[in-house]
Tab-separated table of C-alpha atoms in Angstrom:
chain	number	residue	atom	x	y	z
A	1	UNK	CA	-5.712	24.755	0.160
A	2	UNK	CA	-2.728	22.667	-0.842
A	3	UNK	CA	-2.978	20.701	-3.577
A	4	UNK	CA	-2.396	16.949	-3.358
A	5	UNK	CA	-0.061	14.672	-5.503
A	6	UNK	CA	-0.123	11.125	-4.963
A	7	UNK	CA	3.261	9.611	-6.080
A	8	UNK	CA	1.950	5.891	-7.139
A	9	UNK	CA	0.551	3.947	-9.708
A	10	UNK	CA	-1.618	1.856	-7.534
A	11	UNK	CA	-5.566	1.751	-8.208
A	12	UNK	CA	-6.279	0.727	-4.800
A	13	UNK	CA	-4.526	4.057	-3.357
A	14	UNK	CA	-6.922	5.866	-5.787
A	15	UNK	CA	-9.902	4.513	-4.445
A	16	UNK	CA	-9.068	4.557	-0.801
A	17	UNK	CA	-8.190	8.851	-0.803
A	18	UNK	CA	-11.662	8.853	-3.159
A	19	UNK	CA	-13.094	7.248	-0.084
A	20	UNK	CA	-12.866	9.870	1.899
A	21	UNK	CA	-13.234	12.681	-0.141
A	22	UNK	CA	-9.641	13.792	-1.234
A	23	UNK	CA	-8.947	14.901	-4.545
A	24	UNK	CA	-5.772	14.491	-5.844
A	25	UNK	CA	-3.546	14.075	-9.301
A	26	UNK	CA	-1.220	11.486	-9.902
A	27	UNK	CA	2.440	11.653	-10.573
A	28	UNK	CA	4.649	8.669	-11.577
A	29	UNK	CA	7.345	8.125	-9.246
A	30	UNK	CA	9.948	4.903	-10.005
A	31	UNK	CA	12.320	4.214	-7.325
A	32	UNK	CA	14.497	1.181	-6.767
A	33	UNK	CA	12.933	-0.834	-4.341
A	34	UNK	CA	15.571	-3.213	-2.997
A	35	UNK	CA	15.942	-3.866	0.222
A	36	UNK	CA	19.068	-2.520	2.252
A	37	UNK	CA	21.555	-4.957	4.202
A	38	UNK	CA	20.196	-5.606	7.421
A	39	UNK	CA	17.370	-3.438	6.683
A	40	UNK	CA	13.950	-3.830	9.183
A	41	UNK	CA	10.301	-3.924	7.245
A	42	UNK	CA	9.496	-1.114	9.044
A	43	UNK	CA	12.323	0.974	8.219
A	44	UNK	CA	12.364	-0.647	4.499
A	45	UNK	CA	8.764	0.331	4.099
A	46	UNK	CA	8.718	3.993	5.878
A	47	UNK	CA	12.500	4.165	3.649
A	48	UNK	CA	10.214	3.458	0.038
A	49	UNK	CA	7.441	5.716	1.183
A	50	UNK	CA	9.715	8.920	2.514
A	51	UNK	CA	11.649	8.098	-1.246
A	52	UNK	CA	8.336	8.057	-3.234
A	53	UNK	CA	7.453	11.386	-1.731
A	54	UNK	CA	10.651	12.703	-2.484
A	55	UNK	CA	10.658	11.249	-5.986
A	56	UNK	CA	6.842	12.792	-6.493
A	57	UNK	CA	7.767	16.432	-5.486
A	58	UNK	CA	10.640	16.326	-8.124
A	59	UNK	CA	8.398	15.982	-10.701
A	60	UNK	CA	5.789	18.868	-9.845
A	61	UNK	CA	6.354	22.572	-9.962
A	62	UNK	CA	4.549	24.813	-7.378
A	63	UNK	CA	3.599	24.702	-4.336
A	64	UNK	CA	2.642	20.652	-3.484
A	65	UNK	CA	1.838	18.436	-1.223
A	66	UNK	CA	2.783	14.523	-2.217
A	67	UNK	CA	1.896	11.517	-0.893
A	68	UNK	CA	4.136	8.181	-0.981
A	69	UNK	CA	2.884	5.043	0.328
A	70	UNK	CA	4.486	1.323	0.791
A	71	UNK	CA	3.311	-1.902	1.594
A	72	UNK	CA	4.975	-5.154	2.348
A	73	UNK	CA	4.141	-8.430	3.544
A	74	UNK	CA	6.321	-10.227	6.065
A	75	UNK	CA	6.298	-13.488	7.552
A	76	UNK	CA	8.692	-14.249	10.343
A	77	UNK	CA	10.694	-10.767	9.766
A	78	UNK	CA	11.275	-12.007	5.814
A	79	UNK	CA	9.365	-9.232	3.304
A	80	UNK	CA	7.968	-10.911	0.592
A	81	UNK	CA	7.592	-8.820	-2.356
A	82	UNK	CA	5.724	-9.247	-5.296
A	83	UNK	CA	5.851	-12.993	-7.140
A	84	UNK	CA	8.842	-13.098	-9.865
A	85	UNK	CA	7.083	-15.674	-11.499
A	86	UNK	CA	4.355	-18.565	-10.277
A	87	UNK	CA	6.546	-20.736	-8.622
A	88	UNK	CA	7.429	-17.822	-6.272
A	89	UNK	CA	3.761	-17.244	-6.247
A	90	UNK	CA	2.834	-20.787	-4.936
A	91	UNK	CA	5.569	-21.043	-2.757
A	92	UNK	CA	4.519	-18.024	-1.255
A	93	UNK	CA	1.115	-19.060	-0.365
A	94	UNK	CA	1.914	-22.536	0.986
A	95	UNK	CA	4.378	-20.173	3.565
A	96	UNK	CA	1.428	-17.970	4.669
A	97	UNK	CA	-1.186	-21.031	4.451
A	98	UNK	CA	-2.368	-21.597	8.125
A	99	UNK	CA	-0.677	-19.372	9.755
A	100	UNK	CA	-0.630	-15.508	10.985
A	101	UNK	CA	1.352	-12.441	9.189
A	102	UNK	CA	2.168	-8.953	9.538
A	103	UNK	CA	1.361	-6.446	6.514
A	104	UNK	CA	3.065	-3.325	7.085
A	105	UNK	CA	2.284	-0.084	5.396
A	106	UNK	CA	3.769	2.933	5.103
A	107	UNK	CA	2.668	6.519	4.245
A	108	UNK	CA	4.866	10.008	3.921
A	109	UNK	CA	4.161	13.349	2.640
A	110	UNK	CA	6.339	16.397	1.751
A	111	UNK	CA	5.581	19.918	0.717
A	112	UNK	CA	9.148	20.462	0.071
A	113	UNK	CA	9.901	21.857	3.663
A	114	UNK	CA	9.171	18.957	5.474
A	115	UNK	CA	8.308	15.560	5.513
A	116	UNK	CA	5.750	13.563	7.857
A	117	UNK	CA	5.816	9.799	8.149
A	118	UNK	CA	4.057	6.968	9.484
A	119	UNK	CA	3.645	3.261	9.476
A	120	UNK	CA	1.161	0.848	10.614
A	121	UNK	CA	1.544	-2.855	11.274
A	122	UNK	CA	-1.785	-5.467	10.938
A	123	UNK	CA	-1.817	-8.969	11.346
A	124	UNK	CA	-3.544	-10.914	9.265
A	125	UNK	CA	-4.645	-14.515	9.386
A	126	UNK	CA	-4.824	-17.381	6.633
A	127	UNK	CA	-7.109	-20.702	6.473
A	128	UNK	CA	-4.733	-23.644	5.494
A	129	UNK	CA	-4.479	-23.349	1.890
A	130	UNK	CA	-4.248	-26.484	-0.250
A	131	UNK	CA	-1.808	-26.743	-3.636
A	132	UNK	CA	-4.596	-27.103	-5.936
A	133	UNK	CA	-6.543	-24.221	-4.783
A	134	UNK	CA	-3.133	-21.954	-4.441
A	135	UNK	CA	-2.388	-22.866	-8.824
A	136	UNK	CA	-6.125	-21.775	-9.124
A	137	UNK	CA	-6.019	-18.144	-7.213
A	138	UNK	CA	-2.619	-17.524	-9.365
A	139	UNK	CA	-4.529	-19.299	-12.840
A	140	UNK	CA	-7.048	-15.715	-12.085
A	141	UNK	CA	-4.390	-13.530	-12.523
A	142	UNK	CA	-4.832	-11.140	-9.059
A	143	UNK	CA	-1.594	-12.093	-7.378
A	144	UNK	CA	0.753	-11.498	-10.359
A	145	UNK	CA	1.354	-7.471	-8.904
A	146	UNK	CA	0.522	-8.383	-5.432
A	147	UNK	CA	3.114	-7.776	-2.033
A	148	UNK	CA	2.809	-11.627	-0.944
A	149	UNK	CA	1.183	-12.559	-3.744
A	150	UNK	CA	-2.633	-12.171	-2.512
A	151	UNK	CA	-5.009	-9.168	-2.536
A	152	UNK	CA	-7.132	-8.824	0.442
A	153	UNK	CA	-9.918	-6.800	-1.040
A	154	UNK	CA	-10.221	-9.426	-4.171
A	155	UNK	CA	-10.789	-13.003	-4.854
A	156	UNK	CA	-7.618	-13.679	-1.787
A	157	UNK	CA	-10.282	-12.602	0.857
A	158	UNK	CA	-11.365	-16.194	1.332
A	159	UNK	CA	-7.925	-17.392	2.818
A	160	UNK	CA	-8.553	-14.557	5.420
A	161	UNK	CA	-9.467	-15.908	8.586
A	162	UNK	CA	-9.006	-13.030	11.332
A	163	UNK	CA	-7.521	-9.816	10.743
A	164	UNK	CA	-6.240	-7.618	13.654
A	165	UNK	CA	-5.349	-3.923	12.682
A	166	UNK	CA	-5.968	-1.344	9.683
A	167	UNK	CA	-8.312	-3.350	7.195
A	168	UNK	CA	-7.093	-0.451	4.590
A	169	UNK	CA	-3.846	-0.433	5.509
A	170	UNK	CA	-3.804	-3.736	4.106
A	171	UNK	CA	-5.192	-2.904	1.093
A	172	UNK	CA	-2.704	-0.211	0.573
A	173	UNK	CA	-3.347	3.139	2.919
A	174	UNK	CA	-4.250	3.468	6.400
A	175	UNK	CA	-7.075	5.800	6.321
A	176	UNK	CA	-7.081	6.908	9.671
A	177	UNK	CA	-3.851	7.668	10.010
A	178	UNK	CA	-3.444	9.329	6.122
A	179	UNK	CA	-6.307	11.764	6.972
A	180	UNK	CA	-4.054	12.820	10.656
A	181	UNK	CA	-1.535	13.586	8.485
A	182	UNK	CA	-3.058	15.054	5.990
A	183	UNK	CA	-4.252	17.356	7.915
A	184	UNK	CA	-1.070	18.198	9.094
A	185	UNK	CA	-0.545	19.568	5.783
A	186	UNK	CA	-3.244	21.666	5.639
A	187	UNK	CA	-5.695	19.070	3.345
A	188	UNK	CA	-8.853	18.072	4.537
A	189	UNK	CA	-11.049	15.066	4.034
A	190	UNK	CA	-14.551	14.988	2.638
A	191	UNK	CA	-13.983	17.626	0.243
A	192	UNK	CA	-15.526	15.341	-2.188
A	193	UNK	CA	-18.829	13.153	-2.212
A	194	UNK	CA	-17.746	9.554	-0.928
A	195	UNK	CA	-19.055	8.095	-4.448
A	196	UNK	CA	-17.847	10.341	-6.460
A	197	UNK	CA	-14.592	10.085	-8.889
A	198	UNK	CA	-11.723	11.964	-8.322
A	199	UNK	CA	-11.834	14.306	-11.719
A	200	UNK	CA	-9.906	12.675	-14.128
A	201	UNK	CA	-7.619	10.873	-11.722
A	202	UNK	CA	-9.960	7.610	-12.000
């Protein structure tokens, strides 16, 4: 069976292909991540994963399979990234408070001699969010590395109100739709117990 590379340095990835039983090793794999002219979210997104996968493979030797992923938050076709600082932060959330967004994430693999991509689109649904609580979510510390500046699966999941798509595709990998295309590429799921660690990966 192939073995599996995943090109990023997210913990949430980790724990999602530990989820359902995929090992894996990790490879670092820095791209620029700027936006094109003009450029869609979806085609930004599917753009950073396809590169990640690419950027992955370089950096293995033998046969591989490696997985890229990218997520991004938009809000009336704008991506917002990651907060530069907490004024970006804040102003991020009051956008988002009360109203509905899209998080879009993408996932690609390569073996070298091809490359398989995907990307799904959820829309997710915030409470009206007051200033005072919005200085206390960034005061924790969980949006500083955060597409949008919130983290579903953390202490953010109390401004979600409704949430109409992938649940883990939010988080950071569509598992439904990674294990189709992993097994595409000839890996399969449940390989390993659901509660166990991926070797030293963890």
């Amino acid at each position: 069976m192939n073995t599996l590379y995943l090109a990023s340095g997210s913990p949430r990835r980790r724990e999602l292909l530990t989820q359902i039983g995929v090992p894996f090793s990790v490879v670092s794999a820095p791209i620029d991540e700027t936006p094109l002219a003009d450029e869609s979210a979806p085609a930004y997104v599917e753009r950073l994963a396809r590169a990640k996968a690419a950027a992955g493979l370089a950096c293995v030797t033998g046969p591989a399979v490696v997985l890229g992923a990218d997520t991004a938050v938009v809000l009336d076709g704008r991506i917002l990234g990651k907060p530069e600082n907490r004024e970006h932060a804040l102003a991020m959330l009051a956008d988002l408070s009360g109203r509905e967004h899209q998080v879009l994430t993408a996932v690609a693999l390569s073996d070298g001699q091809r490359v398989g991509s995907l990307c799904v689109t959820s829309t997710v649904c915030f409470r009206p969010i007051c200033d005072a609580e919005a200085q206390r979510y960034w005061a924790s510390g969980e949006p500083v590395d955060k597409a949008g500046g919130y983290a579903i699966q953390g202490l953010g999941a109390v401004f979600v109100t409704g949430l109409a798509g992938s649940y883990s595709a939010v988080v950071g990998l569509p598992l439904c739709e990674t294990a189709e295309l992993l097994g595409q590429f000839g890996i399969a799921c449940w390989q390993l117990p659901a509660h166990a660690p991926a070797g030293a990966n963890r």
